[in-house]
Amino acid sequence: MFDSLVDRYDVVNDLLSLGMVRGWRRAAARAIGVPCGRLVLDMGCGTGRLTEQLAERNRVVGVDVSWAMLLAARSRLAFTDRVMLVQGSAFRLPFAEASFGGAASAFVLRNLHDLPGAFAELARVVAPSGRVALVDITEPRSRLLSRAFRAYFGTAAPALGSLVGRREAYRYLVRSLAQLPPREEVRAMLRAAGFESCSARPLIPGAVTLWTATRAKMTGDLRGRLDG
Ligand SMILES: C[S@@+](CC[C@H](N)C(=O)[O-])C[C@H]1O[C@@H](n2cnc3c(N)ncnc32)[C@H](O)[C@@H]1O
């Protein structure tokens, strides 16, 4: 599906978020806080917008299942030699254990049917003490805001989708918003996967959440828990 969206993907995202999507990615890029020059992973890099922000401080590997998205990212990032793009799945990352000083992702989590599986993969490839910063759209807790949120996405997304000839794909976007578990549950999944100091920070009143966490050092206890 993402292959078919790539042409207008960035412009629709900018319109749908009223331009705020850039700031949300920036929040993730800042929160990762990995020392300059270290290698970080952008999981589900899409057209490479978060990758580009991460590359201001770090060397970055962008991974995505969609070949078309990776081609768009390659055009965007042609100017830098700090980025490598790889086709692969979040459920089976094609990297060795502890390859990265940290990992980030933007608007990918709700597309992943097995979040614990994806988090286990992240924990495998991020080195102990490495940080992760993951941002995605979440439903606000307040009933009023939640109603406004549903009304906005339920109408604006399919309408914009129609304009670019991809109504069905943008209907999927609306459905996918409901697929992400509540933010505290996502935080608990990160902890169970082997991360500590997990936090879930709402950006604009709860409609977007930034999760951050630190890869725990591999103690015997944790190794036993993860193996079990
Ligand atoms: C909504 S887009 C976000 C792209 C980009 N991170 C951004 O900030 O614009 C979701 C991306 O996740 C990718 N994706 C979906 N499932 C994936 C998986 N299992 N493994 C890796 N990438 C995946 C899609 O191909 C798509 O590029």
PDB file of C-alpha atoms and ligand atoms in Angstrom:
ATOM      1  CA  MET A   1       0.000   0.000   0.000  1.00  0.00           C
ATOM      2  CA  PHE A   2       2.784   2.454   0.863  1.00  0.00           C
ATOM      3  CA  ASP A   3       4.313   1.850  -2.588  1.00  0.00           C
ATOM      4  CA  SER A   4       1.133   3.290  -4.106  1.00  0.00           C
ATOM      5  CA  LEU A   5       1.118   6.361  -1.834  1.00  0.00           C
ATOM      6  CA  VAL A   6       4.629   7.561  -2.351  1.00  0.00           C
ATOM      7  CA  ASP A   7       3.978  10.264  -5.014  1.00  0.00           C
ATOM      8  CA  ARG A   8       1.951  12.570  -2.808  1.00  0.00           C
ATOM      9  CA  TYR A   9       2.830  11.101   0.574  1.00  0.00           C
ATOM     10  CA  ASP A  10       4.742  14.064   1.990  1.00  0.00           C
ATOM     11  CA  VAL A  11       2.397  16.725   0.718  1.00  0.00           C
ATOM     12  CA  VAL A  12      -0.712  14.933   2.040  1.00  0.00           C
ATOM     13  CA  ASN A  13       0.950  14.437   5.434  1.00  0.00           C
ATOM     14  CA  ASP A  14       1.880  18.096   5.639  1.00  0.00           C
ATOM     15  CA  LEU A  15      -1.670  19.141   4.748  1.00  0.00           C
ATOM     16  CA  LEU A  16      -3.367  16.651   7.049  1.00  0.00           C
ATOM     17  CA  SER A  17      -1.238  17.653  10.039  1.00  0.00           C
ATOM     18  CA  LEU A  18      -1.360  21.356   9.125  1.00  0.00           C
ATOM     19  CA  GLY A  19       2.422  21.270   8.860  1.00  0.00           C
ATOM     20  CA  MET A  20       2.917  19.999  12.421  1.00  0.00           C
ATOM     21  CA  VAL A  21       4.275  16.616  11.337  1.00  0.00           C
ATOM     22  CA  ARG A  22       7.718  18.159  10.827  1.00  0.00           C
ATOM     23  CA  GLY A  23       7.848  19.308  14.457  1.00  0.00           C
ATOM     24  CA  TRP A  24       6.721  15.889  15.698  1.00  0.00           C
ATOM     25  CA  ARG A  25       9.546  14.217  13.813  1.00  0.00           C
ATOM     26  CA  ARG A  26      11.925  16.863  15.160  1.00  0.00           C
ATOM     27  CA  ALA A  27      10.791  15.992  18.704  1.00  0.00           C
ATOM     28  CA  ALA A  28      11.716  12.337  18.092  1.00  0.00           C
ATOM     29  CA  ALA A  29      15.059  13.270  16.520  1.00  0.00           C
ATOM     30  CA  ARG A  30      15.918  15.457  19.546  1.00  0.00           C
ATOM     31  CA  ALA A  31      14.693  12.965  22.134  1.00  0.00           C
ATOM     32  CA  ILE A  32      16.913  10.150  20.919  1.00  0.00           C
ATOM     33  CA  GLY A  33      19.973  11.971  22.323  1.00  0.00           C
ATOM     34  CA  VAL A  34      22.551   9.534  20.931  1.00  0.00           C
ATOM     35  CA  PRO A  35      26.117  10.953  20.973  1.00  0.00           C
ATOM     36  CA  CYS A  36      27.152  12.659  17.722  1.00  0.00           C
ATOM     37  CA  GLY A  37      28.556  10.405  15.060  1.00  0.00           C
ATOM     38  CA  ARG A  38      27.101   7.149  16.409  1.00  0.00           C
ATOM     39  CA  LEU A  39      24.976   4.944  14.177  1.00  0.00           C
ATOM     40  CA  VAL A  40      21.199   5.143  14.628  1.00  0.00           C
ATOM     41  CA  LEU A  41      18.334   3.286  12.999  1.00  0.00           C
ATOM     42  CA  ASP A  42      15.261   4.904  11.443  1.00  0.00           C
ATOM     43  CA  MET A  43      12.701   2.100  11.452  1.00  0.00           C
ATOM     44  CA  GLY A  44      10.098   2.508   8.687  1.00  0.00           C
ATOM     45  CA  CYS A  45      11.976   5.470   7.233  1.00  0.00           C
ATOM     46  CA  GLY A  46       9.479   6.107   4.413  1.00  0.00           C
ATOM     47  CA  THR A  47      10.587   9.003   2.221  1.00  0.00           C
ATOM     48  CA  GLY A  48      13.428   9.782   4.619  1.00  0.00           C
ATOM     49  CA  ARG A  49      12.246  12.897   6.386  1.00  0.00           C
ATOM     50  CA  LEU A  50      13.099  11.722   9.896  1.00  0.00           C
ATOM     51  CA  THR A  51      16.256  10.092   8.509  1.00  0.00           C
ATOM     52  CA  GLU A  52      17.329  13.512   7.231  1.00  0.00           C
ATOM     53  CA  GLN A  53      16.835  15.114  10.654  1.00  0.00           C
ATOM     54  CA  LEU A  54      18.698  12.291  12.413  1.00  0.00           C
ATOM     55  CA  ALA A  55      21.576  12.636   9.927  1.00  0.00           C
ATOM     56  CA  GLU A  56      22.274  16.166  11.181  1.00  0.00           C
ATOM     57  CA  ARG A  57      24.027  14.552  14.202  1.00  0.00           C
ATOM     58  CA  ASN A  58      24.436  10.867  13.485  1.00  0.00           C
ATOM     59  CA  ARG A  59      25.139   8.311  10.822  1.00  0.00           C
ATOM     60  CA  VAL A  60      21.799   6.705  10.009  1.00  0.00           C
ATOM     61  CA  VAL A  61      20.479   3.480   8.544  1.00  0.00           C
ATOM     62  CA  GLY A  62      16.921   3.822   7.211  1.00  0.00           C
ATOM     63  CA  VAL A  63      14.995   0.588   6.878  1.00  0.00           C
ATOM     64  CA  ASP A  64      11.605   0.150   5.227  1.00  0.00           C
ATOM     65  CA  VAL A  65       9.609  -2.644   3.570  1.00  0.00           C
ATOM     66  CA  SER A  66       8.480  -0.392   0.716  1.00  0.00           C
ATOM     67  CA  TRP A  67      10.880  -0.196  -2.202  1.00  0.00           C
ATOM     68  CA  ALA A  68       9.124   2.874  -3.637  1.00  0.00           C
ATOM     69  CA  MET A  69       9.482   4.710  -0.315  1.00  0.00           C
ATOM     70  CA  LEU A  70      13.184   3.834  -0.231  1.00  0.00           C
ATOM     71  CA  LEU A  71      13.659   5.194  -3.766  1.00  0.00           C
ATOM     72  CA  ALA A  72      12.026   8.472  -2.716  1.00  0.00           C
ATOM     73  CA  ALA A  73      14.269   8.562   0.363  1.00  0.00           C
ATOM     74  CA  ARG A  74      17.307   7.981  -1.816  1.00  0.00           C
ATOM     75  CA  SER A  75      16.459  11.028  -3.957  1.00  0.00           C
ATOM     76  CA  ARG A  76      15.892  13.187  -0.877  1.00  0.00           C
ATOM     77  CA  LEU A  77      19.128  12.082   0.792  1.00  0.00           C
ATOM     78  CA  ALA A  78      21.393  11.958  -2.247  1.00  0.00           C
ATOM     79  CA  PHE A  79      23.411  14.920  -0.888  1.00  0.00           C
ATOM     80  CA  THR A  80      24.668  13.105   2.215  1.00  0.00           C
ATOM     81  CA  ASP A  81      26.991  10.170   2.744  1.00  0.00           C
ATOM     82  CA  ARG A  82      25.839   9.752   6.355  1.00  0.00           C
ATOM     83  CA  VAL A  83      22.802   7.651   5.396  1.00  0.00           C
ATOM     84  CA  MET A  84      22.401   4.088   4.223  1.00  0.00           C
ATOM     85  CA  LEU A  85      19.006   2.750   3.094  1.00  0.00           C
ATOM     86  CA  VAL A  86      18.046  -0.896   3.432  1.00  0.00           C
ATOM     87  CA  GLN A  87      14.912  -2.817   2.497  1.00  0.00           C
ATOM     88  CA  GLY A  88      13.726  -4.951   5.393  1.00  0.00           C
ATOM     89  CA  SER A  89      10.978  -5.600   7.887  1.00  0.00           C
ATOM     90  CA  ALA A  90      10.617  -4.313  11.418  1.00  0.00           C
ATOM     91  CA  PHE A  91       9.830  -7.896  12.432  1.00  0.00           C
ATOM     92  CA  ARG A  92      13.099  -9.241  11.124  1.00  0.00           C
ATOM     93  CA  LEU A  93      15.658  -6.467  11.025  1.00  0.00           C
ATOM     94  CA  PRO A  94      18.600  -7.422   8.815  1.00  0.00           C
ATOM     95  CA  PHE A  95      21.228  -6.310  11.361  1.00  0.00           C
ATOM     96  CA  ALA A  96      23.394  -7.961  13.994  1.00  0.00           C
ATOM     97  CA  GLU A  97      22.759  -7.638  17.727  1.00  0.00           C
ATOM     98  CA  ALA A  98      23.660  -4.276  19.290  1.00  0.00           C
ATOM     99  CA  SER A  99      24.453  -2.671  15.899  1.00  0.00           C
ATOM    100  CA  PHE A 100      22.992   0.739  16.784  1.00  0.00           C
ATOM    101  CA  GLY A 101      23.531   3.417  19.414  1.00  0.00           C
ATOM    102  CA  GLY A 102      19.806   4.166  19.207  1.00  0.00           C
ATOM    103  CA  ALA A 103      16.693   3.918  17.072  1.00  0.00           C
ATOM    104  CA  ALA A 104      13.812   6.161  16.098  1.00  0.00           C
ATOM    105  CA  SER A 105      10.596   5.842  14.142  1.00  0.00           C
ATOM    106  CA  ALA A 106       7.816   8.158  13.071  1.00  0.00           C
ATOM    107  CA  PHE A 107       4.249   7.045  12.313  1.00  0.00           C
ATOM    108  CA  VAL A 108       5.135   3.395  11.885  1.00  0.00           C
ATOM    109  CA  LEU A 109       3.917   1.698  15.080  1.00  0.00           C
ATOM    110  CA  ARG A 110       0.239   1.666  14.145  1.00  0.00           C
ATOM    111  CA  ASN A 111       1.080  -0.247  10.965  1.00  0.00           C
ATOM    112  CA  LEU A 112       2.746  -3.082  12.877  1.00  0.00           C
ATOM    113  CA  HIS A 113       0.412  -5.981  13.698  1.00  0.00           C
ATOM    114  CA  ASP A 114       2.832  -7.455  16.262  1.00  0.00           C
ATOM    115  CA  LEU A 115       4.263  -4.611  18.346  1.00  0.00           C
ATOM    116  CA  PRO A 116       5.896  -6.888  20.965  1.00  0.00           C
ATOM    117  CA  GLY A 117       7.675  -8.694  18.102  1.00  0.00           C
ATOM    118  CA  ALA A 118       8.883  -5.411  16.578  1.00  0.00           C
ATOM    119  CA  PHE A 119      10.032  -4.107  19.990  1.00  0.00           C
ATOM    120  CA  ALA A 120      11.940  -7.333  20.617  1.00  0.00           C
ATOM    121  CA  GLU A 121      13.749  -6.766  17.321  1.00  0.00           C
ATOM    122  CA  LEU A 122      14.527  -3.162  18.289  1.00  0.00           C
ATOM    123  CA  ALA A 123      15.881  -4.351  21.644  1.00  0.00           C
ATOM    124  CA  ARG A 124      18.062  -6.883  19.838  1.00  0.00           C
ATOM    125  CA  VAL A 125      19.683  -4.385  17.443  1.00  0.00           C
ATOM    126  CA  VAL A 126      20.068  -1.441  19.872  1.00  0.00           C
ATOM    127  CA  ALA A 127      23.165  -1.613  22.092  1.00  0.00           C
ATOM    128  CA  PRO A 128      22.775  -1.557  25.916  1.00  0.00           C
ATOM    129  CA  SER A 129      22.162   2.027  27.150  1.00  0.00           C
ATOM    130  CA  GLY A 130      21.084   3.036  23.608  1.00  0.00           C
ATOM    131  CA  ARG A 131      17.964   5.184  23.365  1.00  0.00           C
ATOM    132  CA  VAL A 132      14.830   4.802  21.302  1.00  0.00           C
ATOM    133  CA  ALA A 133      12.342   7.544  20.372  1.00  0.00           C
ATOM    134  CA  LEU A 134       9.119   6.529  18.682  1.00  0.00           C
ATOM    135  CA  VAL A 135       6.367   8.920  17.661  1.00  0.00           C
ATOM    136  CA  ASP A 136       2.882   8.165  16.387  1.00  0.00           C
ATOM    137  CA  ILE A 137      -0.677   9.435  16.245  1.00  0.00           C
ATOM    138  CA  THR A 138      -2.767   8.407  19.254  1.00  0.00           C
ATOM    139  CA  GLU A 139      -6.335   9.006  20.263  1.00  0.00           C
ATOM    140  CA  PRO A 140      -6.666  11.822  22.849  1.00  0.00           C
ATOM    141  CA  ARG A 141      -7.936  10.738  26.285  1.00  0.00           C
ATOM    142  CA  SER A 142     -10.487  13.510  26.652  1.00  0.00           C
ATOM    143  CA  ARG A 143     -13.811  12.446  25.163  1.00  0.00           C
ATOM    144  CA  LEU A 144     -14.356  15.833  23.552  1.00  0.00           C
ATOM    145  CA  LEU A 145     -10.929  15.925  21.921  1.00  0.00           C
ATOM    146  CA  SER A 146     -11.299  12.304  20.911  1.00  0.00           C
ATOM    147  CA  ARG A 147     -14.544  13.107  19.096  1.00  0.00           C
ATOM    148  CA  ALA A 148     -12.943  16.072  17.328  1.00  0.00           C
ATOM    149  CA  PHE A 149      -9.946  13.883  16.442  1.00  0.00           C
ATOM    150  CA  ARG A 150     -12.139  11.156  14.920  1.00  0.00           C
ATOM    151  CA  ALA A 151     -14.261  13.665  13.035  1.00  0.00           C
ATOM    152  CA  TYR A 152     -11.182  15.393  11.645  1.00  0.00           C
ATOM    153  CA  PHE A 153      -9.377  12.256  10.498  1.00  0.00           C
ATOM    154  CA  GLY A 154     -12.621  10.579   9.396  1.00  0.00           C
ATOM    155  CA  THR A 155     -13.383  13.397   6.963  1.00  0.00           C
ATOM    156  CA  ALA A 156     -10.099  15.160   6.151  1.00  0.00           C
ATOM    157  CA  ALA A 157      -8.069  12.034   5.407  1.00  0.00           C
ATOM    158  CA  PRO A 158     -10.472  10.401   2.899  1.00  0.00           C
ATOM    159  CA  ALA A 159     -11.151  13.833   1.325  1.00  0.00           C
ATOM    160  CA  LEU A 160      -7.454  14.500   0.787  1.00  0.00           C
ATOM    161  CA  GLY A 161      -7.061  10.886  -0.336  1.00  0.00           C
ATOM    162  CA  SER A 162      -9.736  11.435  -2.999  1.00  0.00           C
ATOM    163  CA  LEU A 163      -7.948  14.551  -4.216  1.00  0.00           C
ATOM    164  CA  VAL A 164      -4.819  12.519  -4.892  1.00  0.00           C
ATOM    165  CA  GLY A 165      -6.774   9.516  -6.231  1.00  0.00           C
ATOM    166  CA  ARG A 166      -6.089   7.284  -3.202  1.00  0.00           C
ATOM    167  CA  ARG A 167      -9.293   7.426  -1.162  1.00  0.00           C
ATOM    168  CA  GLU A 168      -9.103   3.784  -0.021  1.00  0.00           C
ATOM    169  CA  ALA A 169      -5.512   4.072   1.165  1.00  0.00           C
ATOM    170  CA  TYR A 170      -6.389   7.104   3.273  1.00  0.00           C
ATOM    171  CA  ARG A 171      -9.406   5.288   4.679  1.00  0.00           C
ATOM    172  CA  TYR A 172      -6.870   2.723   5.839  1.00  0.00           C
ATOM    173  CA  LEU A 173      -5.035   5.533   7.613  1.00  0.00           C
ATOM    174  CA  VAL A 174      -8.195   6.258   9.610  1.00  0.00           C
ATOM    175  CA  ARG A 175      -8.645   2.569  10.482  1.00  0.00           C
ATOM    176  CA  SER A 176      -4.993   2.214  11.429  1.00  0.00           C
ATOM    177  CA  LEU A 177      -5.384   4.943  14.064  1.00  0.00           C
ATOM    178  CA  ALA A 178      -7.568   2.556  16.048  1.00  0.00           C
ATOM    179  CA  GLN A 179      -5.026  -0.267  15.780  1.00  0.00           C
ATOM    180  CA  LEU A 180      -2.452   1.237  18.124  1.00  0.00           C
ATOM    181  CA  PRO A 181      -2.996   0.135  21.759  1.00  0.00           C
ATOM    182  CA  PRO A 182      -3.322   2.851  24.441  1.00  0.00           C
ATOM    183  CA  ARG A 183      -0.069   4.697  25.157  1.00  0.00           C
ATOM    184  CA  GLU A 184       0.463   3.065  28.576  1.00  0.00           C
ATOM    185  CA  GLU A 185       0.126  -0.359  27.013  1.00  0.00           C
ATOM    186  CA  VAL A 186       2.738   0.514  24.386  1.00  0.00           C
ATOM    187  CA  ARG A 187       5.010   1.711  27.198  1.00  0.00           C
ATOM    188  CA  ALA A 188       4.536  -1.605  29.033  1.00  0.00           C
ATOM    189  CA  MET A 189       5.376  -3.486  25.820  1.00  0.00           C
ATOM    190  CA  LEU A 190       8.642  -1.543  25.541  1.00  0.00           C
ATOM    191  CA  ARG A 191       9.490  -2.479  29.123  1.00  0.00           C
ATOM    192  CA  ALA A 192       8.694  -6.152  28.491  1.00  0.00           C
ATOM    193  CA  ALA A 193      10.949  -6.100  25.413  1.00  0.00           C
ATOM    194  CA  GLY A 194      13.972  -5.072  27.502  1.00  0.00           C
ATOM    195  CA  PHE A 195      13.830  -1.270  27.675  1.00  0.00           C
ATOM    196  CA  GLU A 196      13.879   0.812  30.850  1.00  0.00           C
ATOM    197  CA  SER A 197      13.085   4.433  31.761  1.00  0.00           C
ATOM    198  CA  CYS A 198      10.168   4.153  29.353  1.00  0.00           C
ATOM    199  CA  SER A 199       8.055   7.260  29.021  1.00  0.00           C
ATOM    200  CA  ALA A 200       5.071   8.261  26.907  1.00  0.00           C
ATOM    201  CA  ARG A 201       4.873  12.027  26.368  1.00  0.00           C
ATOM    202  CA  PRO A 202       1.785  13.512  24.721  1.00  0.00           C
ATOM    203  CA  LEU A 203       2.536  16.118  22.026  1.00  0.00           C
ATOM    204  CA  ILE A 204      -0.432  18.383  21.228  1.00  0.00           C
ATOM    205  CA  PRO A 205      -3.079  17.302  23.731  1.00  0.00           C
ATOM    206  CA  GLY A 206      -2.635  13.580  23.380  1.00  0.00           C
ATOM    207  CA  ALA A 207      -3.246  13.324  19.625  1.00  0.00           C
ATOM    208  CA  VAL A 208       0.397  12.437  19.089  1.00  0.00           C
ATOM    209  CA  THR A 209       2.601  10.537  21.539  1.00  0.00           C
ATOM    210  CA  LEU A 210       6.369  10.335  21.801  1.00  0.00           C
ATOM    211  CA  TRP A 211       7.643   7.203  23.539  1.00  0.00           C
ATOM    212  CA  THR A 212      11.230   7.184  24.717  1.00  0.00           C
ATOM    213  CA  ALA A 213      13.147   4.400  26.400  1.00  0.00           C
ATOM    214  CA  THR A 214      16.662   3.197  27.123  1.00  0.00           C
ATOM    215  CA  ARG A 215      17.927  -0.241  26.208  1.00  0.00           C
ATOM    216  CA  ALA A 216      18.556  -2.035  29.473  1.00  0.00           C
ATOM    217  CA  LYS A 217      21.957  -3.513  30.200  1.00  0.00           C
ATOM    218  CA  MET A 218      21.794  -7.252  29.666  1.00  0.00           C
ATOM    219  CA  THR A 219      21.764  -8.642  33.205  1.00  0.00           C
ATOM    220  CA  GLY A 220      21.323 -12.381  33.765  1.00  0.00           C
ATOM    221  CA  ASP A 221      17.834 -11.657  35.070  1.00  0.00           C
ATOM    222  CA  LEU A 222      16.792  -9.745  31.942  1.00  0.00           C
ATOM    223  CA  ARG A 223      18.368 -12.289  29.620  1.00  0.00           C
ATOM    224  CA  GLY A 224      16.368 -15.041  31.381  1.00  0.00           C
ATOM    225  CA  ARG A 225      13.130 -13.017  31.117  1.00  0.00           C
ATOM    226  CA  LEU A 226      13.636 -12.330  27.386  1.00  0.00           C
ATOM    227  CA  ASP A 227      14.705 -15.899  26.591  1.00  0.00           C
ATOM    228  CA  GLY A 228      11.719 -17.206  28.527  1.00  0.00           C
TER     229      GLY A 228
HETATM  230  C1  LIG B   1       3.187   6.333   7.717  1.00  0.00           C
HETATM  231  S1  LIG B   1       4.683   5.878   6.962  1.00  0.00           S
HETATM  232  C2  LIG B   1       5.879   6.822   7.882  1.00  0.00           C
HETATM  233  C3  LIG B   1       7.149   7.067   7.102  1.00  0.00           C
HETATM  234  C4  LIG B   1       8.185   7.970   7.777  1.00  0.00           C
HETATM  235  N1  LIG B   1       8.701   7.382   8.993  1.00  0.00           N
HETATM  236  C5  LIG B   1       7.669   9.353   8.031  1.00  0.00           C
HETATM  237  O1  LIG B   1       7.947   9.908   9.085  1.00  0.00           O
HETATM  238  O2  LIG B   1       7.021   9.915   7.146  1.00  0.00           O
HETATM  239  C6  LIG B   1       4.939   4.242   7.543  1.00  0.00           C
HETATM  240  C7  LIG B   1       6.154   3.583   6.918  1.00  0.00           C
HETATM  241  O3  LIG B   1       6.359   2.350   7.589  1.00  0.00           O
HETATM  242  C8  LIG B   1       6.713   1.379   6.620  1.00  0.00           C
HETATM  243  N2  LIG B   1       6.388   0.057   7.166  1.00  0.00           N
HETATM  244  C9  LIG B   1       5.170  -0.491   7.348  1.00  0.00           C
HETATM  245  N3  LIG B   1       5.286  -1.729   7.865  1.00  0.00           N
HETATM  246  C10 LIG B   1       6.620  -1.965   8.004  1.00  0.00           C
HETATM  247  C11 LIG B   1       7.387  -3.065   8.479  1.00  0.00           C
HETATM  248  N4  LIG B   1       6.797  -4.171   8.905  1.00  0.00           N
HETATM  249  N5  LIG B   1       8.729  -2.963   8.467  1.00  0.00           N
HETATM  250  C12 LIG B   1       9.350  -1.844   8.026  1.00  0.00           C
HETATM  251  N6  LIG B   1       8.677  -0.773   7.551  1.00  0.00           N
HETATM  252  C13 LIG B   1       7.325  -0.824   7.554  1.00  0.00           C
HETATM  253  C14 LIG B   1       5.886   1.757   5.395  1.00  0.00           C
HETATM  254  O4  LIG B   1       6.396   1.193   4.203  1.00  0.00           O
HETATM  255  C15 LIG B   1       5.964   3.276   5.439  1.00  0.00           C
HETATM  256  O5  LIG B   1       7.060   3.779   4.715  1.00  0.00           O
END
